[in-house]
Coordinates of C-alpha atoms and ligand atoms in Angstrom, one line a residue:
P1 CA 15.2 32.0 -17.6
F2 CA 15.2 32.0 -13.8
L3 CA 17.4 35.1 -13.6
A4 CA 15.4 36.8 -16.4
S5 CA 12.1 36.2 -14.6
L6 CA 13.6 37.3 -11.4
L7 CA 15.0 40.6 -12.7
T8 CA 11.9 41.5 -14.6
H9 CA 9.5 40.5 -11.9
P10 CA 7.6 43.7 -10.8
T11 CA 7.8 42.8 -7.1
F12 CA 11.6 42.5 -7.4
I13 CA 11.9 45.8 -9.2
E14 CA 9.8 47.6 -6.6
S15 CA 11.2 45.9 -3.6
N16 CA 14.6 45.7 -2.1
C17 CA 13.9 43.0 0.4
W18 CA 15.1 39.6 -0.8
T19 CA 13.6 37.4 1.9
T20 CA 10.0 38.5 1.7
F21 CA 10.3 38.5 -2.0
I22 CA 11.3 34.9 -2.0
D23 CA 8.7 33.9 0.5
D24 CA 5.9 35.7 -1.3
T25 CA 6.8 34.6 -4.8
P26 CA 6.6 30.9 -5.0
S27 CA 5.8 30.9 -8.7
L28 CA 9.5 31.6 -9.4
F29 CA 10.4 28.3 -7.7
T30 CA 7.7 26.5 -9.5
L31 CA 9.4 27.7 -12.7
V32 CA 12.8 26.5 -11.6
G33 CA 11.2 23.3 -10.2
S34 CA 9.4 22.5 -13.4
Q35 CA 12.5 23.2 -15.6
N36 CA 14.4 20.8 -13.4
R37 CA 11.6 18.3 -13.6
A38 CA 11.5 18.7 -17.4
Q39 CA 15.3 18.1 -17.6
K40 CA 15.0 14.9 -15.5
L41 CA 12.1 13.7 -17.6
L42 CA 14.2 14.2 -20.7
A43 CA 16.9 12.1 -19.1
Y44 CA 14.4 9.2 -18.7
L45 CA 13.0 9.6 -22.2
G46 CA 16.5 9.8 -23.7
D47 CA 17.5 6.7 -21.8
L48 CA 14.4 4.9 -23.1
A49 CA 15.1 6.0 -26.7
V50 CA 18.7 4.6 -26.6
N51 CA 18.5 1.6 -24.3
G52 CA 14.8 0.5 -24.4
S53 CA 12.7 0.0 -21.3
Q54 CA 14.6 -1.1 -18.2
I55 CA 11.3 -1.9 -16.3
K56 CA 11.8 -5.3 -14.7
G57 CA 9.7 -8.1 -16.1
Q58 CA 8.9 -6.2 -19.3
I59 CA 9.1 -8.4 -22.5
G60 CA 8.8 -6.4 -25.7
E61 CA 6.6 -3.4 -26.3
P62 CA 2.9 -2.9 -25.8
K63 CA 0.6 -4.5 -28.3
F64 CA -1.6 -1.4 -28.3
K65 CA -0.1 2.1 -28.5
G66 CA -3.0 4.0 -29.8
D67 CA -5.1 6.7 -28.0
I68 CA -7.3 5.2 -25.3
I69 CA -10.9 5.7 -26.1
M70 CA -12.7 6.8 -22.9
P71 CA -16.2 5.5 -22.1
T72 CA -19.4 7.6 -21.9
L73 CA -21.7 6.4 -19.2
K74 CA -25.4 6.7 -19.5
T75 CA -28.2 6.4 -16.9
R76 CA -30.8 3.6 -17.4
D77 CA -33.1 6.0 -19.1
G78 CA -30.4 7.0 -21.6
H79 CA -29.1 10.3 -20.3
T80 CA -25.4 10.9 -20.5
I81 CA -23.8 11.1 -17.0
D82 CA -21.6 14.1 -16.6
S83 CA -18.5 12.7 -14.9
T84 CA -16.4 15.8 -14.8
E85 CA -17.1 15.6 -11.0
P86 CA -17.1 12.3 -9.2
N87 CA -20.2 10.6 -7.9
K88 CA -20.9 11.5 -4.3
K89 CA -23.3 8.6 -3.5
G90 CA -22.1 5.3 -2.1
W91 CA -21.4 3.0 0.8
R92 CA -18.5 5.2 2.0
N93 CA -20.9 7.8 3.3
I94 CA -22.0 5.4 6.0
I95 CA -18.4 4.9 7.1
V96 CA -17.7 8.6 7.1
E97 CA -20.9 9.6 8.8
Q98 CA -21.6 6.7 11.2
G99 CA -18.4 4.7 11.5
P100 CA -17.2 1.1 10.8
A101 CA -19.8 -0.7 12.9
A102 CA -22.7 1.0 11.3
F103 CA -21.2 0.2 7.9
A104 CA -20.9 -3.5 8.8
K105 CA -24.5 -3.5 10.0
A106 CA -25.8 -1.9 6.8
L107 CA -23.8 -4.4 4.7
R108 CA -25.3 -7.3 6.5
K109 CA -28.8 -5.8 6.1
N110 CA -28.4 -5.2 2.4
E111 CA -30.7 -7.4 0.3
G112 CA -28.5 -8.0 -2.8
M113 CA -25.0 -9.2 -3.0
V114 CA -22.4 -6.4 -2.8
L115 CA -19.5 -6.7 -5.3
M116 CA -16.0 -5.6 -4.6
D117 CA -14.1 -4.8 -7.8
T118 CA -10.5 -5.9 -7.6
T119 CA -9.3 -4.5 -10.9
W120 CA -7.2 -1.9 -9.3
R121 CA -5.3 -4.4 -7.0
D122 CA -5.6 -8.1 -7.2
A123 CA -6.6 -8.5 -10.8
H124 CA -3.5 -6.7 -12.2
Q125 CA -1.4 -8.3 -9.4
S126 CA -2.5 -11.7 -10.6
L127 CA -2.4 -11.1 -14.4
L128 CA 0.0 -8.3 -15.1
A129 CA 2.7 -8.7 -12.5
T130 CA 1.1 -5.8 -10.5
R131 CA 2.4 -3.3 -13.1
V132 CA -0.6 -1.1 -13.6
R133 CA 0.4 2.5 -12.9
T134 CA -1.4 5.2 -11.0
V135 CA -2.1 7.4 -14.1
D136 CA -4.2 4.6 -15.6
L137 CA -6.2 4.2 -12.5
L138 CA -6.8 7.9 -12.2
N139 CA -7.9 8.2 -15.8
I140 CA -10.9 6.0 -15.2
A141 CA -11.5 6.9 -11.6
K142 CA -14.4 9.3 -11.9
E143 CA -16.3 7.1 -14.3
T144 CA -15.7 4.2 -11.9
S145 CA -17.2 6.2 -9.1
Y146 CA -20.5 6.0 -11.0
A147 CA -20.5 2.5 -12.5
Y148 CA -19.4 0.9 -9.2
G149 CA -21.2 3.5 -7.0
N150 CA -22.9 0.7 -5.0
G151 CA -19.9 -1.5 -4.7
I152 CA -16.5 -1.5 -3.0
L153 CA -13.1 -1.1 -4.6
E154 CA -10.0 -3.0 -3.7
C155 CA -7.2 -0.7 -4.7
W156 CA -4.3 -0.8 -2.4
G157 CA -2.0 -3.0 -0.3
G158 CA -0.8 -6.5 -1.1
A159 CA 2.0 -6.4 -3.6
T160 CA 1.0 -3.0 -5.0
F161 CA 2.9 -1.2 -2.2
D162 CA 6.2 -2.8 -2.9
V163 CA 5.9 -2.9 -6.7
A164 CA 4.9 0.7 -6.9
M165 CA 8.2 1.8 -5.5
R166 CA 10.4 -1.0 -6.6
F167 CA 9.4 -1.3 -10.3
L168 CA 7.2 1.6 -11.2
Y169 CA 9.1 4.3 -9.3
E170 CA 5.9 5.7 -7.8
D171 CA 4.9 6.6 -4.3
P172 CA 2.1 4.3 -3.2
W173 CA 0.8 6.9 -0.8
D174 CA 0.6 9.4 -3.6
R175 CA -1.5 6.9 -5.5
L176 CA -3.8 6.4 -2.5
R177 CA -4.3 10.2 -2.0
K178 CA -5.0 10.8 -5.7
M179 CA -7.5 7.9 -6.0
R180 CA -9.3 9.0 -2.9
K181 CA -9.8 12.5 -4.3
L182 CA -11.4 11.2 -7.5
V183 CA -13.5 8.5 -5.8
P184 CA -15.0 10.0 -2.7
N185 CA -18.0 7.7 -2.5
I186 CA -16.8 4.1 -2.8
P187 CA -15.2 2.4 0.2
F188 CA -11.5 1.6 -0.5
Q189 CA -10.3 -1.7 0.7
M190 CA -6.6 -2.7 1.1
L191 CA -5.0 -6.0 1.7
L192 CA -2.9 -6.2 4.9
R193 CA -0.7 -9.2 5.7
G194 CA -1.4 -9.1 9.4
A195 CA 1.8 -8.6 11.5
N196 CA 3.8 -8.6 8.2
G197 CA 2.1 -5.4 7.1
V198 CA 2.7 -5.3 3.4
A199 CA 6.1 -6.9 3.7
Y200 CA 7.4 -10.5 3.6
S201 CA 7.9 -11.1 7.3
S202 CA 6.9 -9.6 10.6
L203 CA 7.6 -6.1 11.7
P204 CA 7.6 -4.8 15.3
D205 CA 4.0 -4.1 16.4
N206 CA 4.5 -0.3 16.6
A207 CA 5.4 -0.2 12.9
I208 CA 2.1 -2.0 12.0
Y209 CA 0.1 0.5 14.1
H210 CA 1.8 3.4 12.5
F211 CA 1.3 2.0 9.0
C212 CA -2.5 1.4 9.6
E213 CA -2.9 4.9 11.1
Q214 CA -1.3 6.4 7.9
A215 CA -3.3 4.2 5.6
R216 CA -6.6 5.1 7.3
K217 CA -5.7 8.8 7.3
H218 CA -4.9 8.9 3.6
G219 CA -7.9 7.0 2.3
V220 CA -8.2 3.3 3.2
D221 CA -11.6 2.4 4.7
I222 CA -11.7 -1.3 4.9
F223 CA -8.7 -3.5 5.8
R224 CA -8.7 -7.1 4.8
V225 CA -6.4 -8.6 7.4
F226 CA -5.0 -12.1 6.9
D227 CA -2.1 -14.1 8.2
A228 CA -0.4 -16.4 5.8
L229 CA -0.3 -19.3 8.4
N230 CA -3.8 -18.5 9.8
D231 CA -1.9 -17.8 13.0
A232 CA -4.5 -16.0 15.1
D233 CA -1.9 -14.1 17.2
Q234 CA -0.3 -12.7 14.1
L235 CA -3.7 -11.8 12.6
E236 CA -4.7 -10.1 15.8
V237 CA -1.9 -7.6 15.6
G238 CA -3.3 -6.4 12.3
V239 CA -6.9 -6.4 13.4
K240 CA -6.1 -4.4 16.6
A241 CA -4.1 -1.9 14.6
V242 CA -7.0 -1.4 12.2
L243 CA -9.5 -1.0 15.1
K244 CA -7.2 1.6 16.7
A245 CA -7.0 3.5 13.4
N246 CA -10.9 3.4 13.3
G247 CA -10.9 1.4 10.1
V248 CA -13.3 -1.3 9.1
A249 CA -11.6 -4.6 10.1
E250 CA -12.2 -7.6 7.9
G251 CA -10.4 -10.4 9.8
T252 CA -9.8 -13.1 7.3
L253 CA -9.3 -16.9 7.2
C254 CA -7.2 -18.2 4.4
Y255 CA -8.8 -21.3 2.8
S256 CA -6.4 -24.0 2.0
G257 CA -6.6 -27.7 0.8
D258 CA -10.0 -29.2 0.5
M259 CA -12.3 -29.4 3.5
L260 CA -14.6 -31.9 1.7
N261 CA -11.7 -34.4 1.8
P262 CA -11.5 -36.1 5.3
K263 CA -7.8 -36.9 4.7
K264 CA -6.8 -33.3 4.4
K265 CA -5.3 -31.2 7.2
Y266 CA -7.7 -28.2 7.2
N267 CA -11.3 -29.2 7.9
L268 CA -14.5 -27.3 8.8
E269 CA -13.8 -27.6 12.5
Y270 CA -10.4 -25.9 12.0
Y271 CA -11.9 -23.1 10.1
M272 CA -14.8 -22.5 12.6
D273 CA -12.3 -22.4 15.4
L274 CA -10.4 -19.7 13.6
V275 CA -13.6 -17.8 12.8
D276 CA -14.4 -17.8 16.5
K277 CA -11.1 -16.1 17.2
I278 CA -11.6 -13.6 14.3
V279 CA -14.9 -12.6 15.8
K280 CA -13.5 -12.3 19.3
M281 CA -10.7 -10.0 18.1
G282 CA -13.5 -7.5 17.1
S283 CA -13.6 -7.9 13.3
H284 CA -16.5 -6.0 11.8
I285 CA -16.6 -8.4 8.8
I286 CA -15.5 -12.0 8.4
G287 CA -13.3 -12.5 5.3
I288 CA -12.8 -15.8 3.5
K289 CA -9.7 -15.7 1.3
D290 CA -9.4 -18.4 -1.3
M291 CA -6.1 -17.2 -2.7
A292 CA -5.5 -20.3 -4.9
G293 CA -9.1 -20.7 -6.1
V294 CA -9.6 -24.1 -4.5
L295 CA -12.8 -23.4 -2.6
K296 CA -15.2 -25.8 -4.4
P297 CA -18.9 -24.8 -4.5
K298 CA -20.0 -27.5 -2.1
A299 CA -17.3 -26.5 0.4
A300 CA -18.4 -22.9 0.1
T301 CA -21.9 -23.9 0.9
Q302 CA -20.7 -25.7 4.1
L303 CA -18.2 -23.1 5.2
V304 CA -20.3 -20.0 4.6
G305 CA -23.5 -21.7 5.8
S306 CA -21.8 -22.7 9.1
I307 CA -20.5 -19.2 9.7
R308 CA -23.8 -17.7 8.8
Q309 CA -25.6 -19.9 11.2
K310 CA -23.2 -19.3 14.1
Y311 CA -22.8 -15.5 13.5
P312 CA -26.1 -14.3 11.9
D313 CA -25.2 -10.6 12.4
I314 CA -21.7 -10.4 11.0
P315 CA -21.2 -9.8 7.3
I316 CA -19.3 -12.4 5.3
H317 CA -17.0 -11.3 2.4
V318 CA -15.6 -14.0 0.1
H319 CA -12.6 -13.6 -2.2
C320 CA -11.8 -16.3 -4.8
H321 CA -9.4 -16.7 -7.7
D322 CA -10.7 -18.4 -10.8
S323 CA -7.7 -20.6 -11.5
A324 CA -9.7 -23.7 -12.1
G325 CA -12.7 -21.9 -13.7
T326 CA -15.1 -22.6 -10.9
G327 CA -15.2 -19.1 -9.3
V328 CA -18.7 -18.1 -10.4
A329 CA -20.2 -21.4 -9.3
T330 CA -18.5 -20.9 -5.9
Y331 CA -19.8 -17.4 -5.6
V332 CA -23.4 -18.5 -6.4
A333 CA -23.1 -21.1 -3.7
C334 CA -21.8 -18.4 -1.3
A335 CA -24.7 -16.1 -2.1
E336 CA -27.2 -18.8 -1.4
A337 CA -25.4 -19.8 1.9
G338 CA -25.6 -16.2 3.2
A339 CA -22.5 -14.3 2.1
D340 CA -22.9 -10.5 1.8
A341 CA -20.1 -9.5 -0.5
V342 CA -17.8 -11.2 -3.1
D343 CA -14.9 -10.1 -5.2
T344 CA -15.0 -9.8 -9.0
A345 CA -12.9 -8.1 -11.6
T346 CA -13.9 -6.2 -14.8
D347 CA -14.4 -8.8 -17.5
S348 CA -11.2 -8.1 -19.5
M349 CA -9.1 -8.3 -16.4
S350 CA -10.9 -11.4 -14.9
G351 CA -10.7 -15.2 -15.0
M352 CA -7.9 -17.7 -14.5
T353 CA -5.5 -16.5 -11.9
S354 CA -7.5 -13.3 -11.4
Q355 CA -11.0 -13.0 -9.8
P356 CA -14.1 -14.3 -11.6
S357 CA -15.7 -11.9 -14.1
V358 CA -18.2 -9.4 -13.0
G359 CA -20.3 -9.9 -16.1
A360 CA -20.5 -13.6 -15.6
L361 CA -21.6 -13.2 -11.9
L362 CA -24.1 -10.6 -12.7
A363 CA -25.7 -12.9 -15.3
S364 CA -25.7 -15.7 -12.8
L365 CA -27.5 -13.7 -10.1
E366 CA -29.7 -11.7 -12.4
G367 CA -33.3 -11.3 -11.3
G368 CA -32.9 -13.3 -8.1
K369 CA -32.8 -12.0 -4.5
H370 CA -29.0 -11.7 -4.6
D371 CA -28.9 -9.6 -7.7
P372 CA -26.3 -6.8 -6.9
G373 CA -28.4 -4.3 -8.9
M374 CA -25.5 -2.9 -10.9
D375 CA -26.0 -1.2 -14.2
L376 CA -24.6 -3.7 -16.8
D377 CA -24.2 -1.1 -19.5
Q378 CA -22.1 1.1 -17.2
I379 CA -20.0 -1.9 -16.1
R380 CA -19.4 -2.8 -19.8
A381 CA -18.5 0.8 -20.6
I382 CA -15.8 0.7 -17.9
D383 CA -14.6 -2.7 -19.2
G384 CA -14.1 -1.1 -22.7
Y385 CA -11.4 1.0 -21.1
W386 CA -9.8 -2.0 -19.4
A387 CA -9.8 -4.0 -22.6
Q388 CA -7.5 -1.4 -24.1
L389 CA -5.3 -1.2 -21.0
R390 CA -4.8 -5.0 -21.0
L391 CA -3.2 -4.6 -24.4
L392 CA -1.2 -1.6 -23.3
Y393 CA 0.3 -3.7 -20.5
S394 CA 0.8 -6.8 -22.8
P395 CA 4.6 -6.8 -22.1
F396 CA 3.7 -8.1 -18.6
E397 CA 1.4 -10.9 -19.6
A398 CA 2.5 -14.3 -18.4
G399 CA 1.0 -16.1 -21.4
L400 CA -1.7 -18.0 -19.6
T401 CA -4.0 -19.7 -22.0
G402 CA -6.7 -21.4 -20.0
P403 CA -7.8 -22.6 -16.6
D404 CA -5.7 -24.9 -14.5
P405 CA -7.9 -27.4 -12.5
E406 CA -4.6 -29.0 -11.4
V407 CA -4.6 -26.2 -8.9
Y408 CA -6.5 -28.6 -6.6
E409 CA -3.3 -30.5 -6.3
H410 CA -0.5 -27.9 -6.3
E411 CA -2.6 -25.2 -4.6
I412 CA -0.4 -22.3 -5.9
P413 CA -2.0 -18.9 -5.2
G414 CA -3.2 -16.9 -8.3
G415 CA -0.5 -14.2 -8.3
Q416 CA 2.3 -16.7 -7.7
L417 CA 0.9 -19.1 -10.4
T418 CA 1.2 -16.4 -13.0
N419 CA 4.7 -15.6 -11.8
L420 CA 5.9 -19.2 -11.9
I421 CA 4.4 -19.8 -15.3
F422 CA 6.1 -16.7 -16.6
Q423 CA 9.5 -17.8 -15.2
A424 CA 9.0 -21.3 -16.6
S425 CA 7.9 -19.9 -20.0
Q426 CA 11.2 -18.0 -20.2
Q427 CA 12.9 -21.4 -20.0
G428 CA 10.7 -23.0 -22.6
L429 CA 7.7 -24.1 -20.3
G430 CA 7.0 -27.8 -21.1
E431 CA 9.1 -30.0 -18.9
Q432 CA 10.2 -27.1 -16.6
W433 CA 6.7 -26.2 -15.7
A434 CA 5.6 -29.7 -14.9
Q435 CA 8.7 -30.1 -12.7
T436 CA 8.0 -26.8 -10.9
K437 CA 4.4 -27.8 -10.1
K438 CA 5.4 -31.2 -8.8
A439 CA 8.3 -29.7 -6.8
Y440 CA 5.8 -27.1 -5.3
E441 CA 3.6 -29.9 -4.0
Q442 CA 6.6 -31.7 -2.6
A443 CA 8.1 -28.6 -1.0
N444 CA 4.7 -28.0 0.7
D445 CA 4.7 -31.5 2.1
L446 CA 8.2 -31.1 3.4
L447 CA 7.3 -27.9 5.2
G448 CA 4.3 -29.6 6.8
D449 CA 1.4 -28.8 4.4
I450 CA 1.3 -25.2 5.3
V451 CA -1.3 -22.5 4.4
K452 CA 0.2 -20.9 1.2
V453 CA -0.2 -17.2 0.5
T454 CA 2.3 -14.3 0.7
P455 CA 4.8 -14.6 2.3
T456 CA 4.5 -18.4 3.0
S457 CA 3.8 -19.2 -0.7
K458 CA 7.1 -17.6 -1.5
V459 CA 8.8 -19.9 1.0
V460 CA 7.2 -23.0 -0.8
G461 CA 8.0 -21.5 -4.2
D462 CA 11.6 -20.8 -3.2
L463 CA 12.1 -24.3 -1.8
A464 CA 10.5 -25.8 -5.0
Q465 CA 12.9 -23.9 -7.3
F466 CA 15.8 -24.8 -5.0
M467 CA 14.9 -28.4 -5.4
V468 CA 14.5 -28.2 -9.2
S469 CA 17.7 -26.3 -9.8
N470 CA 19.7 -28.6 -7.5
N471 CA 18.0 -31.7 -8.7
L472 CA 16.9 -32.7 -5.1
S473 CA 14.2 -35.2 -4.3
P474 CA 12.2 -34.7 -1.1
D475 CA 14.2 -37.6 0.5
A476 CA 17.5 -35.9 -0.5
V477 CA 16.3 -32.7 1.2
V478 CA 15.6 -34.5 4.4
E479 CA 18.8 -36.5 4.3
R480 CA 21.1 -33.6 3.5
A481 CA 19.3 -30.9 5.5
E482 CA 22.3 -30.3 7.7
S483 CA 24.5 -29.3 4.8
L484 CA 22.2 -27.7 2.3
D485 CA 22.2 -23.9 1.8
F486 CA 18.4 -23.3 2.1
P487 CA 16.9 -20.1 0.6
S488 CA 16.7 -17.3 3.1
S489 CA 12.9 -17.3 3.0
V490 CA 12.9 -20.9 4.1
L491 CA 15.2 -20.1 7.0
E492 CA 13.1 -17.2 8.0
F493 CA 10.0 -19.4 8.0
F494 CA 11.8 -22.0 10.2
E495 CA 13.0 -19.3 12.6
G496 CA 9.3 -18.4 13.2
L497 CA 9.5 -14.9 11.6
M498 CA 6.2 -15.6 9.7
G499 CA 4.4 -16.9 12.8
Q500 CA 3.5 -20.5 13.9
P501 CA 2.1 -23.0 11.5
Y502 CA -0.9 -25.1 12.5
K503 CA 0.4 -28.3 14.1
G504 CA 3.9 -27.0 14.3
F505 CA 7.1 -27.0 12.3
P506 CA 8.4 -30.2 10.6
E507 CA 11.1 -31.8 12.7
P508 CA 14.0 -32.7 12.5
L509 CA 14.1 -30.6 9.3
R510 CA 13.6 -27.3 11.1
T511 CA 16.4 -27.8 13.6
Q512 CA 18.8 -29.3 11.0
A513 CA 18.2 -26.5 8.5
L514 CA 18.5 -23.8 11.2
R515 CA 21.8 -25.1 12.5
G516 CA 21.8 -23.0 15.6
R517 CA 19.9 -19.9 14.3
R518 CA 17.3 -18.6 16.6
K519 CA 13.9 -20.3 17.0
M520 CA 10.8 -18.3 17.9
D521 CA 8.0 -20.3 19.3
K522 CA 5.6 -17.4 19.8
R523 CA 4.7 -14.6 17.5
P524 CA 7.8 -12.6 16.4
G525 CA 6.4 -9.3 17.6
L526 CA 7.1 -10.5 21.2
Y527 CA 10.8 -10.9 20.3
L528 CA 11.4 -7.8 18.1
E529 CA 12.4 -4.5 19.6
P530 CA 9.9 -1.7 18.8
M531 CA 11.0 0.3 15.8
N532 CA 12.5 3.7 16.7
L533 CA 10.3 5.7 14.3
D534 CA 11.6 9.0 15.7
K535 CA 15.0 8.0 14.6
V536 CA 13.8 6.9 11.2
R537 CA 12.1 10.2 10.8
A538 CA 15.1 12.2 11.9
D539 CA 17.5 10.1 9.6
L540 CA 15.3 10.5 6.6
R541 CA 15.0 14.3 7.2
E542 CA 18.7 14.6 7.4
K543 CA 19.3 12.6 4.3
Y544 CA 16.5 14.0 2.1
G545 CA 15.9 17.4 3.7
H546 CA 12.2 16.4 4.2
A547 CA 10.4 13.3 5.3
S548 CA 6.6 12.9 5.5
E549 CA 5.0 10.5 7.9
T550 CA 4.1 8.3 4.9
D551 CA 7.8 8.3 3.9
V552 CA 8.5 7.0 7.4
A553 CA 5.9 4.3 6.9
S554 CA 7.4 3.3 3.5
Y555 CA 10.9 3.1 4.9
A556 CA 9.7 1.1 7.9
M557 CA 8.2 -1.5 5.6
Y558 CA 10.9 -1.5 2.9
P559 CA 14.1 0.4 3.8
K560 CA 16.2 -0.5 0.8
V561 CA 13.3 -0.3 -1.8
F562 CA 12.4 3.1 -0.4
E563 CA 16.0 4.4 -0.7
D564 CA 16.4 3.0 -4.2
Y565 CA 13.1 4.7 -5.2
K566 CA 14.4 8.0 -3.8
K567 CA 17.6 7.7 -5.9
F568 CA 15.6 7.0 -9.0
V569 CA 13.4 10.0 -8.4
A570 CA 16.4 12.2 -7.8
K571 CA 17.7 11.2 -11.2
Y572 CA 14.6 11.1 -13.3
G573 CA 11.9 12.9 -11.3
D574 CA 8.4 11.8 -10.6
L575 CA 7.5 9.8 -13.7
S576 CA 4.0 8.9 -12.5
V577 CA 2.8 11.8 -14.8
L578 CA 4.2 10.2 -17.9
P579 CA 1.6 8.3 -20.0
T580 CA 2.2 4.5 -19.9
K581 CA 3.0 4.0 -23.5
Y582 CA 5.9 6.5 -23.2
F583 CA 6.9 5.0 -19.9
L584 CA 7.3 1.6 -21.5
A585 CA 8.4 2.4 -25.0
K586 CA 10.0 5.3 -27.0
P587 CA 7.8 7.3 -29.3
E588 CA 8.2 7.2 -33.1
I589 CA 10.4 9.9 -34.5
G590 CA 8.3 13.0 -35.0
E591 CA 5.4 11.8 -32.8
E592 CA 4.1 14.6 -30.6
F593 CA 2.8 13.9 -27.1
N594 CA 2.0 15.9 -24.0
V595 CA 3.0 15.4 -20.4
E596 CA 1.2 17.4 -17.7
L597 CA 3.9 17.9 -15.1
E598 CA 1.4 19.5 -12.8
K599 CA -2.0 21.2 -13.2
G600 CA -1.6 23.7 -16.0
K601 CA 2.1 22.9 -16.7
V602 CA 2.0 20.9 -19.9
L603 CA 5.1 19.9 -21.9
I604 CA 4.7 19.2 -25.6
L605 CA 7.3 16.8 -26.6
K606 CA 8.6 15.3 -29.9
L607 CA 11.5 12.9 -30.4
L608 CA 13.6 14.4 -33.2
A609 CA 16.6 12.1 -33.5
V610 CA 18.9 9.6 -31.8
G611 CA 22.5 10.3 -32.7
P612 CA 25.3 7.9 -33.5
L613 CA 27.4 6.1 -30.9
S614 CA 30.4 8.1 -29.8
E615 CA 33.4 5.8 -29.7
Q616 CA 35.1 8.0 -27.1
T617 CA 32.3 8.4 -24.6
G618 CA 30.1 5.4 -25.3
Q619 CA 27.2 7.8 -25.4
R620 CA 24.5 8.9 -27.9
E621 CA 22.9 12.3 -28.1
V622 CA 19.1 12.3 -28.1
F623 CA 17.3 15.3 -29.5
Y624 CA 13.8 16.2 -28.3
E625 CA 11.7 19.2 -29.1
M626 CA 10.1 20.5 -25.9
N627 CA 7.6 23.3 -26.1
G628 CA 9.0 24.3 -29.4
E629 CA 12.7 24.4 -28.4
V630 CA 15.3 21.7 -29.3
R631 CA 16.7 20.0 -26.2
Q632 CA 19.5 17.5 -26.2
V633 CA 20.6 14.8 -23.7
S634 CA 23.6 12.6 -23.6
V635 CA 22.9 9.0 -22.8
D636 CA 25.2 6.1 -22.0
D637 CA 24.5 3.3 -24.5
V638 CA 24.4 0.2 -22.4
H639 CA 24.3 -2.3 -25.3
Ligands
3PY701 C1 -0.8 -10.6 -1.3 O1 -0.5 -10.7 -0.1 O2 -0.3 -9.7 -2.0 C2 -1.9 -11.4 -1.9 O3 -2.5 -11.0 -2.8 C3 -2.2 -12.6 -1.2 O4 -3.2 -13.3 -1.8
ZN702 ZN1 -6.3 -12.7 -4.1

């Protein structure tokens, strides 16, 4: 078909100049490009039909595979909102027109509570193993621009960056750009792990600056910056990089333990000291991150109240998980103590290890001076969409059945709690789960009762699993430290690659475990050589023929994951356009479906048959109808 289009193209017939013809006639290459893409897509669909889904963490098929019913939004006086174009009104206009400082000022001045919806990031990270795909965010984006028009959206960073490439075979930057286009009015917030960027240990400072510059350029407005050990030096790297990129900096303290209990390590004085540093760094907003959901209402009253009193002009933004079921009570306490913004998730993606439910909080604040003034009918209409999506992503559910107030003891962060329950349930839950929780507490004590959130929560989790699988008591770990093969995350933590813990490392455990490996006693960025980004760019260009600045940033953060992602795309193409139900499971024989490869280029597909196994090749032939023509792919049967 390429040759036929070429030879019959009028410009070709009239012209005898190859090069201008090629330059002036991109449609030809689009044709070849999309045929190539179609063939790669068929390779993926064929593989899925023969071998089932290979997506890591997927158990079984979606519970719901019907057509998603889209919501219709109405104004308060009953008029249907035309959402063919996104809403243009929202907080982001202040950031765009007047800058980050003006936004912070307006947020502080705002009468009601501002809600940040986390459905697009933390909620699915905490409930569905971060597996929600770009297409499902984009499909509800314009409607969301209306329903959450006076809110903030958390939609990027944290684990989504890594998981997008590693398990969903998507470019996280592409997601960001596309979301931005469809939601121009709502500030986008991302989660940045301070000097660790969105990775699991520290990067050279210049890579963090480069990353923030790209994130800002492609659509992030507000950066929640935390450090997993509340190490102010590590945190400052992130905050400074955000300020340089002209983003809104939300320097954040991670709340750990129980400051109401005088026996615990982290008390109000500790937190206030950290807040002073966060303010000094130039943060526009003070963030409080309760990653495990252990901030009790009374503690919230004291913490938020003390910050409010000391810093009357700086907005306070609180983030909780609802693991114990106390999230809404905590948020009400925060509102009364002077917080300006809190994080909720759409009802059907809320609760337990996720954020508290938006509907529950709206009901709790209704009619008072902190009422966020959202339109409940619109919020519910959006939730109708997510209720269906939750069932579509059911293969990634961890099987949580209720709140876990034991979180006050084990302090496992929301996302990790889901992961660990999932792993334990694969092994029959019961005894295994009780052991894991206990070992987590013991591992935390061995490491010196550290703040636990990515990446330090992984260190504690890895040590806990190491203890369970090797049947080690805490005493045995201490006694045999010099000969045990500790998990690499534990060694990295001991080296100082995640920063310095409050009150230092546990000794002699650290020295014995490291056995001569390096020890950093200041922030790692002071030891690491700057990353040679010019070389990264040049190498990627040589390898792939092209490398965008965001490719450079992805590679800098996750070199191996990026390269594996590129390999996958070379084989199967960009699958982000494939509807989720056909990404996760094969269609029925004869079921027709559409895939829009790019605007206006729609493939109409139908699975016709899966052939018998060939003894000689170990392959099966899969037959698809594509835009009326029968196409065939040979697939290795891996069973
Ligand atoms: C992350 O770092 O991904 C987190 O969500 C921490 O809470
Ligand atoms: Zn969180």
